[in-house]
Coordinates of C-alpha atoms and ligand atoms in Angstrom, one line a residue:
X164 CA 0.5 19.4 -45.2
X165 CA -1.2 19.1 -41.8
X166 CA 1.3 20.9 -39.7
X167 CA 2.2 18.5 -36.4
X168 CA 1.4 18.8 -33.2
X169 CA 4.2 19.1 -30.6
X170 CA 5.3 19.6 -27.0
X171 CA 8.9 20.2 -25.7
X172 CA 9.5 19.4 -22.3
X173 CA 12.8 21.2 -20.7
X174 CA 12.0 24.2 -23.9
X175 CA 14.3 26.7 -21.7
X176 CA 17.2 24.2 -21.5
X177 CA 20.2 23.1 -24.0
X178 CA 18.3 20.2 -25.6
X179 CA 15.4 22.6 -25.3
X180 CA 16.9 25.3 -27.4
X181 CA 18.6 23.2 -29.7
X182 CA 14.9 21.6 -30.3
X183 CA 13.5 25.0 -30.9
X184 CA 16.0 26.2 -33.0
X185 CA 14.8 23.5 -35.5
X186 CA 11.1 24.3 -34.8
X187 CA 11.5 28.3 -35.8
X188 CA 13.2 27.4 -39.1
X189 CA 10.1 25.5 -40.3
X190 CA 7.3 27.2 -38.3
X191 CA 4.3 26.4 -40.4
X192 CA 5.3 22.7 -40.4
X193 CA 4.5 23.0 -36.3
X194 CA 1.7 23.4 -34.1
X195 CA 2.9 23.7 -31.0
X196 CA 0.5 22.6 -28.1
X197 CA 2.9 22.7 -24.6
X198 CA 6.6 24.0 -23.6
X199 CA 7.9 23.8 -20.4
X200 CA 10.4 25.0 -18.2
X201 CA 11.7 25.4 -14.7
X202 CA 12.8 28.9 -13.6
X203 CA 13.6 30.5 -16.7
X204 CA 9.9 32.6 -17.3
X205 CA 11.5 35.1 -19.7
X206 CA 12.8 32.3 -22.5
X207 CA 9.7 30.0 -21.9
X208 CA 7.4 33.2 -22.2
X209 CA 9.3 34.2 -25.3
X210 CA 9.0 30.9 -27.0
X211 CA 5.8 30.2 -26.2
X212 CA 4.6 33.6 -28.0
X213 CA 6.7 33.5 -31.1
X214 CA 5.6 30.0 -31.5
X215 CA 2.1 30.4 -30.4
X216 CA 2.1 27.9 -28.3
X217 CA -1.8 26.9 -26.5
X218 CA -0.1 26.1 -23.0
X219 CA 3.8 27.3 -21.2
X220 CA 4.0 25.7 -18.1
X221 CA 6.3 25.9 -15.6
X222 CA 6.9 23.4 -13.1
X223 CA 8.2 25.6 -10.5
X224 CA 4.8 26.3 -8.7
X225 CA 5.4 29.5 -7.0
X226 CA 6.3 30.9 -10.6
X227 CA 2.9 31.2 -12.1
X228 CA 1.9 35.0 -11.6
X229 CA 5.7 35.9 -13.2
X230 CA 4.5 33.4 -16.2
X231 CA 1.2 34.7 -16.7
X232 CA 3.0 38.5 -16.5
X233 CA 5.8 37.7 -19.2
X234 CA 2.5 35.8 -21.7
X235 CA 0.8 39.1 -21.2
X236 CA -1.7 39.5 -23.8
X237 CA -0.2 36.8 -26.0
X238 CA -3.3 34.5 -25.9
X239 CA -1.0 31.3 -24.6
X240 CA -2.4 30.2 -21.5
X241 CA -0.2 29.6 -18.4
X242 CA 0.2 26.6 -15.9
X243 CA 2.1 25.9 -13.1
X244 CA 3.4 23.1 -10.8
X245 CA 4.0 19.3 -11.0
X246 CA 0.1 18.8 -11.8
X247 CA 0.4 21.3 -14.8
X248 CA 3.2 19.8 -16.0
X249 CA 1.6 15.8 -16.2
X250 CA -1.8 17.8 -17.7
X251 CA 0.2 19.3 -20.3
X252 CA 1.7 15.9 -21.0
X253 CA -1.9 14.1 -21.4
X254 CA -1.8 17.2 -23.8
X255 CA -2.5 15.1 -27.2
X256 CA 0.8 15.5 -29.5
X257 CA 2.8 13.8 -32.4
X258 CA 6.3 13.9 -31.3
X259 CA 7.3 15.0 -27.6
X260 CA 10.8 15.9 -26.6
X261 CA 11.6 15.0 -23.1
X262 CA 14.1 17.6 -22.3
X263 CA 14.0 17.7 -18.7
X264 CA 17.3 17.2 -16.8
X265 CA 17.7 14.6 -14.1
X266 CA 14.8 12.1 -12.8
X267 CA 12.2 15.0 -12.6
X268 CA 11.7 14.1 -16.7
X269 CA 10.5 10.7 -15.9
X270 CA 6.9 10.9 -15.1
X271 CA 6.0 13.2 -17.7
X272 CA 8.0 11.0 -20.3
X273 CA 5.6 8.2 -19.0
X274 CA 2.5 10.1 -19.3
X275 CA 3.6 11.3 -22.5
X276 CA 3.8 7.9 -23.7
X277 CA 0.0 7.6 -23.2
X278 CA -1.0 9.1 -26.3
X279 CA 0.7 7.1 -28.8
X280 CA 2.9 9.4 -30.8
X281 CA 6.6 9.8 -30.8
X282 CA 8.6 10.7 -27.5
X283 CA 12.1 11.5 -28.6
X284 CA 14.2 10.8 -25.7
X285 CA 17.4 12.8 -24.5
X286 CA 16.2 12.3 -20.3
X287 CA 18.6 9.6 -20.3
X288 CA 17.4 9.1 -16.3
X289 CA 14.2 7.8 -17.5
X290 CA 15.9 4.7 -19.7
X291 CA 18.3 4.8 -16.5
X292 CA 16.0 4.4 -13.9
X293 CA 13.0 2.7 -15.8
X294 CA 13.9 1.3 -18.8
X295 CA 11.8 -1.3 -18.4
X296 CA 9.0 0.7 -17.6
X297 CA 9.4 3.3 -20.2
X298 CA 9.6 0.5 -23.0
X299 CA 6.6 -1.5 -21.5
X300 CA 4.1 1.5 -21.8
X301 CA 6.0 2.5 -25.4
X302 CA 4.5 -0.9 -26.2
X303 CA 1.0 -0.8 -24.3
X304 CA 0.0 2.6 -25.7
X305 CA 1.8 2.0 -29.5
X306 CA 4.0 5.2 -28.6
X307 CA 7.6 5.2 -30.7
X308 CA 10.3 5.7 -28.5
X309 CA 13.3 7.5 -30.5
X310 CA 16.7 8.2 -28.5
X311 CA 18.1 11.6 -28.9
X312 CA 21.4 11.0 -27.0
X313 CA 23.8 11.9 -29.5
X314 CA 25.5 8.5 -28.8
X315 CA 22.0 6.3 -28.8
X316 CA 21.0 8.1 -32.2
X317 CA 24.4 7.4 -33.5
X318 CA 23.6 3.2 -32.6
X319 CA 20.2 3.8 -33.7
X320 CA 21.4 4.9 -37.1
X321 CA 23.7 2.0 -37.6
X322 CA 20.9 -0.6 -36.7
X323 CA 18.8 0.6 -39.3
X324 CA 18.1 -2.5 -41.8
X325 CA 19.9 -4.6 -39.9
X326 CA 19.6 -7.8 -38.1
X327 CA 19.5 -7.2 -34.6
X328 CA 20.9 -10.9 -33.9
X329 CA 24.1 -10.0 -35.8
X330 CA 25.0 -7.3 -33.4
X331 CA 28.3 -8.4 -32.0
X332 CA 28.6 -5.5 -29.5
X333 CA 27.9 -1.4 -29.2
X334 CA 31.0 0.9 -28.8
X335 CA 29.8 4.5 -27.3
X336 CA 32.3 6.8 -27.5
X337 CA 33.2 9.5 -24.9
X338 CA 35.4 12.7 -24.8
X339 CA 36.6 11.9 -21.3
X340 CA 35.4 15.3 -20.3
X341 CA 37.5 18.7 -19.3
X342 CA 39.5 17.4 -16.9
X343 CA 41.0 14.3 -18.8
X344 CA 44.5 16.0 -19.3
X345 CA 44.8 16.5 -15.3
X346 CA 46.9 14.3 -13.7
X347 CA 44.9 12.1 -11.6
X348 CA 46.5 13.0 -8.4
X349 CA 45.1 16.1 -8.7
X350 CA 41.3 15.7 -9.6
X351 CA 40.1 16.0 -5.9
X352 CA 41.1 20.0 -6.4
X353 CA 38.8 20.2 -9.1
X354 CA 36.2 22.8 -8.4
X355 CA 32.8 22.9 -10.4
X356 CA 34.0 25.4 -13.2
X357 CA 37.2 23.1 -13.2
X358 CA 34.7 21.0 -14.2
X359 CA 32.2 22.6 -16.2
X360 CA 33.8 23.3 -19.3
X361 CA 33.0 21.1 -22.1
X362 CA 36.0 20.5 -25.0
X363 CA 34.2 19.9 -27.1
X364 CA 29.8 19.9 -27.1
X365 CA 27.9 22.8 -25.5
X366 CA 25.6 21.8 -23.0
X367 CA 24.0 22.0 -19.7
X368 CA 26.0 22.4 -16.7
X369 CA 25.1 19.2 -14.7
X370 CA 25.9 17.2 -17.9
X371 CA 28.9 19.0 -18.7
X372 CA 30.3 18.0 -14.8
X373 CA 29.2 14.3 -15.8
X374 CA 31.0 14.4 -18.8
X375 CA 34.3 15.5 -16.7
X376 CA 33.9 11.9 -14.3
X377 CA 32.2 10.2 -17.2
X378 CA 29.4 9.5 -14.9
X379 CA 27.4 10.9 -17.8
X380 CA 29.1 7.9 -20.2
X381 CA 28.4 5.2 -17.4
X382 CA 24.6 6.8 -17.3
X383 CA 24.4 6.1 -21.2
X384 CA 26.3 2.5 -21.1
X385 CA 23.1 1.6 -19.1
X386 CA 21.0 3.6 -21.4
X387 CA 22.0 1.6 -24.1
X388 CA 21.9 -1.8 -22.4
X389 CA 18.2 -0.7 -21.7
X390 CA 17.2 1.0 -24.9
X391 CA 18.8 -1.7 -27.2
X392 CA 18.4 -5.0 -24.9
X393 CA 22.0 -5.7 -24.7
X394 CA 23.6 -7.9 -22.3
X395 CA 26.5 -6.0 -20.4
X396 CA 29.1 -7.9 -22.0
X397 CA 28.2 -6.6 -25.6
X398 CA 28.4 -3.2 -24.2
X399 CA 32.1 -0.9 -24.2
X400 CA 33.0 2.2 -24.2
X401 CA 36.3 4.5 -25.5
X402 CA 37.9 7.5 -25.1
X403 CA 37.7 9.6 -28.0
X404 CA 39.0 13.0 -27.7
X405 CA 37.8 14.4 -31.2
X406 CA 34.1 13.5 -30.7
X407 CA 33.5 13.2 -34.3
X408 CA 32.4 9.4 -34.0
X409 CA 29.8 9.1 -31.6
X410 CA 29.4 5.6 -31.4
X411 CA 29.9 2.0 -33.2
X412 CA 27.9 -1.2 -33.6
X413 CA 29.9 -4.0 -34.5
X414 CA 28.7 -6.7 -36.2
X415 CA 29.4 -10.9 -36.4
X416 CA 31.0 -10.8 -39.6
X417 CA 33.5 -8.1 -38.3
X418 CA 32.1 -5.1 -40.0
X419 CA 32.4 -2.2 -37.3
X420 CA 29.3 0.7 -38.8
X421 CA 30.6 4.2 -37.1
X422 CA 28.4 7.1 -37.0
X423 CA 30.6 10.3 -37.5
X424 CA 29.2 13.9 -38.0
X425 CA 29.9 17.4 -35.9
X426 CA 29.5 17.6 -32.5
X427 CA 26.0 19.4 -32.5
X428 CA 23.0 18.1 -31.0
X429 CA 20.8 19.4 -33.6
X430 CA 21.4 16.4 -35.3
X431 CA 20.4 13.6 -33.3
X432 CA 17.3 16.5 -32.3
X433 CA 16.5 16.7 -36.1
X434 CA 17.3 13.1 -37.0
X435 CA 14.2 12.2 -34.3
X436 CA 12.2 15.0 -35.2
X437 CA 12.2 13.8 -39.1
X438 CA 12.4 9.8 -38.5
X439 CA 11.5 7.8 -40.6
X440 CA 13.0 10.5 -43.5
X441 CA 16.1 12.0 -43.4
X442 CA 15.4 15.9 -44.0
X443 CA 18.4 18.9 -44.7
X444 CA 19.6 19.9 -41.1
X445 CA 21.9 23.3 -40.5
X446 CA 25.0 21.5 -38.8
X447 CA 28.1 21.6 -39.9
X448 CA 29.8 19.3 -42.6
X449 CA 33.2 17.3 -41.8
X450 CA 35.6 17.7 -43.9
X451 CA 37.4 14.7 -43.8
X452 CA 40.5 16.2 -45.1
X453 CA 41.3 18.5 -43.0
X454 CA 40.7 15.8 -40.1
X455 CA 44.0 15.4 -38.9
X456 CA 43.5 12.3 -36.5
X457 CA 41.0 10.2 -34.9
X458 CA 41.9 9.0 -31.4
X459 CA 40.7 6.4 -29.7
X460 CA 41.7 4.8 -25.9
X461 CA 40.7 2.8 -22.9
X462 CA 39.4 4.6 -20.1
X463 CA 41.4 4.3 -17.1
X464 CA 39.5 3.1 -14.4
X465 CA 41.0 5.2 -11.7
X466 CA 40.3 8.2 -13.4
X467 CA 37.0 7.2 -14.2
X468 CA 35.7 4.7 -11.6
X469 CA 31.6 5.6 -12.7
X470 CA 32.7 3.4 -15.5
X471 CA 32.7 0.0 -13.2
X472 CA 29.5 1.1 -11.6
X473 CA 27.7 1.5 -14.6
X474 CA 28.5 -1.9 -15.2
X475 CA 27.6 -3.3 -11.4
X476 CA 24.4 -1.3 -12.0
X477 CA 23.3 -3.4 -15.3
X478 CA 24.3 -6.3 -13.7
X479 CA 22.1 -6.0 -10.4
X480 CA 19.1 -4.7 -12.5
X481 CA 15.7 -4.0 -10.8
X482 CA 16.3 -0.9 -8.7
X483 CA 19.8 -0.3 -9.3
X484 CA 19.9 2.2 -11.8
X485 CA 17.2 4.5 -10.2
X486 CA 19.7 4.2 -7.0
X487 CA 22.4 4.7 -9.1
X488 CA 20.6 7.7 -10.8
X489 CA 19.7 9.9 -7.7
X490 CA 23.0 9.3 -5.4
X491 CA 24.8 10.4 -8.7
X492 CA 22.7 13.5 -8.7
X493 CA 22.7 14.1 -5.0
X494 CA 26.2 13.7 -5.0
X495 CA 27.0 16.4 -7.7
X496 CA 24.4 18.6 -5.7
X497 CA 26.8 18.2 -2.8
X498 CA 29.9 19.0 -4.9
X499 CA 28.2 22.1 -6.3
X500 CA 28.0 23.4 -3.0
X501 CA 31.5 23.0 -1.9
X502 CA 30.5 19.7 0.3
X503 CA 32.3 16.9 -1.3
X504 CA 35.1 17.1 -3.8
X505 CA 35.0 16.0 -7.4
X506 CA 36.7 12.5 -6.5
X507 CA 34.2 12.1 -3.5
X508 CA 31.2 12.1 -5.7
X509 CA 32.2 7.9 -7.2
X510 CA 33.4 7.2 -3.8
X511 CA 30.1 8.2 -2.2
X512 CA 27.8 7.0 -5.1
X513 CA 29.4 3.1 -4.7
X514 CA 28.5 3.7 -1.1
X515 CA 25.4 4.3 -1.3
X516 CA 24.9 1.2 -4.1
X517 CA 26.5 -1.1 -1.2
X518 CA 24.2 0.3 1.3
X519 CA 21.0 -0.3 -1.2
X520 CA 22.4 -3.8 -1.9
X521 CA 23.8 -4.6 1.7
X522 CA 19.9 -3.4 3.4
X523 CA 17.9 -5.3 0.0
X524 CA 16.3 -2.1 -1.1
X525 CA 18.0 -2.2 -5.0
X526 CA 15.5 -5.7 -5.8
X527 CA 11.8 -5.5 -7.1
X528 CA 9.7 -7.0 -9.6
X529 CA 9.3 -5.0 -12.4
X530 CA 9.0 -1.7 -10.4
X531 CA 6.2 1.0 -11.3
X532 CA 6.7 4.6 -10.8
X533 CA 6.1 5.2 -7.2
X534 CA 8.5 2.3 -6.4
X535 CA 11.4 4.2 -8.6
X536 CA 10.5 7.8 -7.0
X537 CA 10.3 5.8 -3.7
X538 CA 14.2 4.4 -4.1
X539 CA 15.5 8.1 -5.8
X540 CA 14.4 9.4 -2.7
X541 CA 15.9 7.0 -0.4
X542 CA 19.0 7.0 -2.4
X543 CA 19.3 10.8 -1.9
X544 CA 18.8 10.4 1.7
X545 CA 21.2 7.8 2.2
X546 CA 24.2 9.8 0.1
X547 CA 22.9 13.1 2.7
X548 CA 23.4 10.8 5.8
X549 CA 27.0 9.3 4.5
X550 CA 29.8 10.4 6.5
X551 CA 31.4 13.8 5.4
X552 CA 34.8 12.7 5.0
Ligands
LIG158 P1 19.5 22.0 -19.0 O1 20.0 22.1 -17.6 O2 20.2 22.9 -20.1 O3 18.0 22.2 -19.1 C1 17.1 21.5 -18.3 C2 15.6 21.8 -18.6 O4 14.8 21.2 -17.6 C3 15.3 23.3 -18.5 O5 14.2 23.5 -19.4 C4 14.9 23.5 -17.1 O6 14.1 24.6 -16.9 C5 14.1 22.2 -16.9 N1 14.1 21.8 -15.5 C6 15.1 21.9 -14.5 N2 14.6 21.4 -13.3 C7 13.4 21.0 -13.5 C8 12.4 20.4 -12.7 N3 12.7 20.1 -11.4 N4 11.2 20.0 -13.2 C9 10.9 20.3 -14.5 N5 11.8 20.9 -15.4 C10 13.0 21.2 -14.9 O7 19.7 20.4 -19.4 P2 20.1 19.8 -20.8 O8 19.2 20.4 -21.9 O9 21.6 19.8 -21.0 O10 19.7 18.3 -20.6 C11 18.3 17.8 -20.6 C12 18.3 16.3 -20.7 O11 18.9 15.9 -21.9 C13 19.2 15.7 -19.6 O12 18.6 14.5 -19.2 C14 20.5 15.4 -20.3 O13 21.2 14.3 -19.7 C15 20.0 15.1 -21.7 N6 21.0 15.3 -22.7 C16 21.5 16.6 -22.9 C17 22.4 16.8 -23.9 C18 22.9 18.2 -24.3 O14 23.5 18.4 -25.3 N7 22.6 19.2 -23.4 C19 22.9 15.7 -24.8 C20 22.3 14.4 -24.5 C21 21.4 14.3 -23.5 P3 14.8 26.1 -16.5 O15 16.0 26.2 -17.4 O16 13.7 27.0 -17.0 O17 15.0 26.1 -15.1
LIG159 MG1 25.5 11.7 -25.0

């Protein structure tokens, strides 16, 4: 079998790893043309050796000369900067992952698109802040677009043979994070380790500190009203402690299809990296026995106000989720560094939404990519110039 060509954008990070994991168990099945990565040279060089890729890249610019010292020998070449990172997406490949954290992973998803094969999708920002866009050029270039968020691979899943006009609604479950046994009262003390340990998945910091306000779930509620063309309305969301069902599709004639498996990302990685087939993956089996209990409760919307916005978001459209997007990460930048406190970061985000809306800047026709980048950055800005109290 002609092995396939792929890239994996974000290599060095959690998704990244997880990816490559799969990749080294079945390396003659692979030929890898890019990886990429940020700052970490010594895991990208490392990958990018073993699995003989043509091109690392990192996107940090100034990082080029550590790159091309840590390839050595090796043969791989080495790029740098924003440029090298959009080349190495033109790269031609068969299935992309875009593994990049936060809205950075957008334009490279986009370009990736271009060349028609399969972009497997865990940057939720992209479906956040251009879902239209995204799906558009999936269509234009006769790319497949194939969700890798554990919860959007779970729907995916339960869609499959089904008529999409007998979907009644989508229930994505949520953990409710490590702080969801705190009293509320005391959630403005929470510090950023309070808040970056997972219960139960392993996973990037920034992520992990989503999970714990659920800004992460309201992020993926809009993901899925983008990804799967659902109306608000048809859209929920519960707390489930266990994360063992990762999310539900109801259907008209009451039938409600759960996806269950471990909590282990490999799965939704492997599930897009096989699609259409369903191949052997190394996760862990549930033993339904031993299950005790599944839980399963509201959220409660003072503990987890990023819930409603999610919801205003999808509702005012256009802009609104690239807004959304960029005050939710400048607004965790400013709690990482001891500026705001975890309870600040909903309070300032609705801000900045009600400054967007208030001053007209959320509406646009079918915005393009400079017109998303344009509001992230004038989202970040406004959330910087909010009042520090
Ligand atoms: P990590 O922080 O673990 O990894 C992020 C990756 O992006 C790293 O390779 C990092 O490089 C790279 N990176 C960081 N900043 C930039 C930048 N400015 N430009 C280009 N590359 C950059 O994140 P995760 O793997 O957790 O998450 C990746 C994406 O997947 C996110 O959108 C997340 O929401 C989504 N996701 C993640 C899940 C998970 O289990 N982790 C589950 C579902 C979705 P380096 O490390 O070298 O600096
Ligand atoms: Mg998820």
């Amino acid at each position: 079998m002609t092995p396939r060509r792929i890239s994996v954008f974000g290599a060095t990070g959690s998704i990244g790893a997880n990816t490559l994991d799969l990749v080294r168990r079945d390396p003659e099945a692979y030929d890898v043309v890019a990886l990429t990565g940020h700052a970490n040279i010594a895991d990208l060089a490392e990958a990018a050796v073993v699995l003989r890729a043509d091109v690392a890249v990192t996107s940090d610019g100034d990082r080029l000369d550590d790159l091309r010292v840590a390839l050595g020998g090796s043969g791989v070449e080495a790029a740098a900067g924003q440029g090298a990172l959009l080349e190495a997406a033109d790269r031609p490949a068969d299935w992309v992952m875009s593994g990049i954290v936060g809205v950075a992973g957008l334009a490279p998803g986009l370009r990736a698109l271009r060349h028609g094969g399969t972009l497997a999708l865990a940057n939720k920002e992209s479906m956040v802040c251009a879902g239209p866009l995204m799906l558009a050029d999936a269509a234009r270039y006769g790319a497949t677009l194939l969700p890798v968020d554990s919860e959007h691979s779970a729907i995916f899943q339960a869609l499959v043979g089904e008529d999409r006009d007998a979907v009644e609604k989508v229930i994505v479950t949520g953990s409710g994070g490590g702080l969801r046994d705190w009293p509320v009262t005391r959630l403005p003390d929470a510090t950023p380790a309070d808040a970056g340990s997972h219960p139960n998945w392993d996973m990037g910091q920034r992520i992990t500190i989503d999970s714990a306000s659920m800004f992460n779930k309201a992020m993926e509620l809009i993901e899925a009203h983008e990804l799967f063309a659902l109306p608000p309305e048809r859209i929920e969301t519960v707390i489930h402690p266990q994360s063992l069902v990762h999310a539900l599709v109801q259907y008209v004639d009451g039938a409600l299809m759960a996806h269950m498996g471990a909590p282990d990302m490999r799965h939704a990685i492997g599930y897009a990296l096989h699609w259409p087939h369903r191949r052997p993956l190394p996760v862990d089996r549930l033993d339904l026995a031993a299950m005790a209990r599944l839980d399963f409760h509201d959220p409660d919307p003072e503990r987890y106000p990023a819930i409603g916005l999610a919801f205003d978001v999808m509702r005012a459209g256009a802009l609104a989720g690239a807004v959304f997007n960029a005050a939710k990460e400048a607004a965790l930048d400013r709690f990482l560094a001891g500026e705001i406190r975890f309870t600040d970061m909903a309070r300032d985000v609705a801000r900045v939404l009600d400054v967007a809306q208030g001053e007209g800047w959320l509406d646009a026709d079918a915005p393009d990519l400079d017109m998303i980048l344009q509001a992230d950055r004038r989202a970040r800005e406004c959330l910087r110039d909010l009042p520090r109290t």
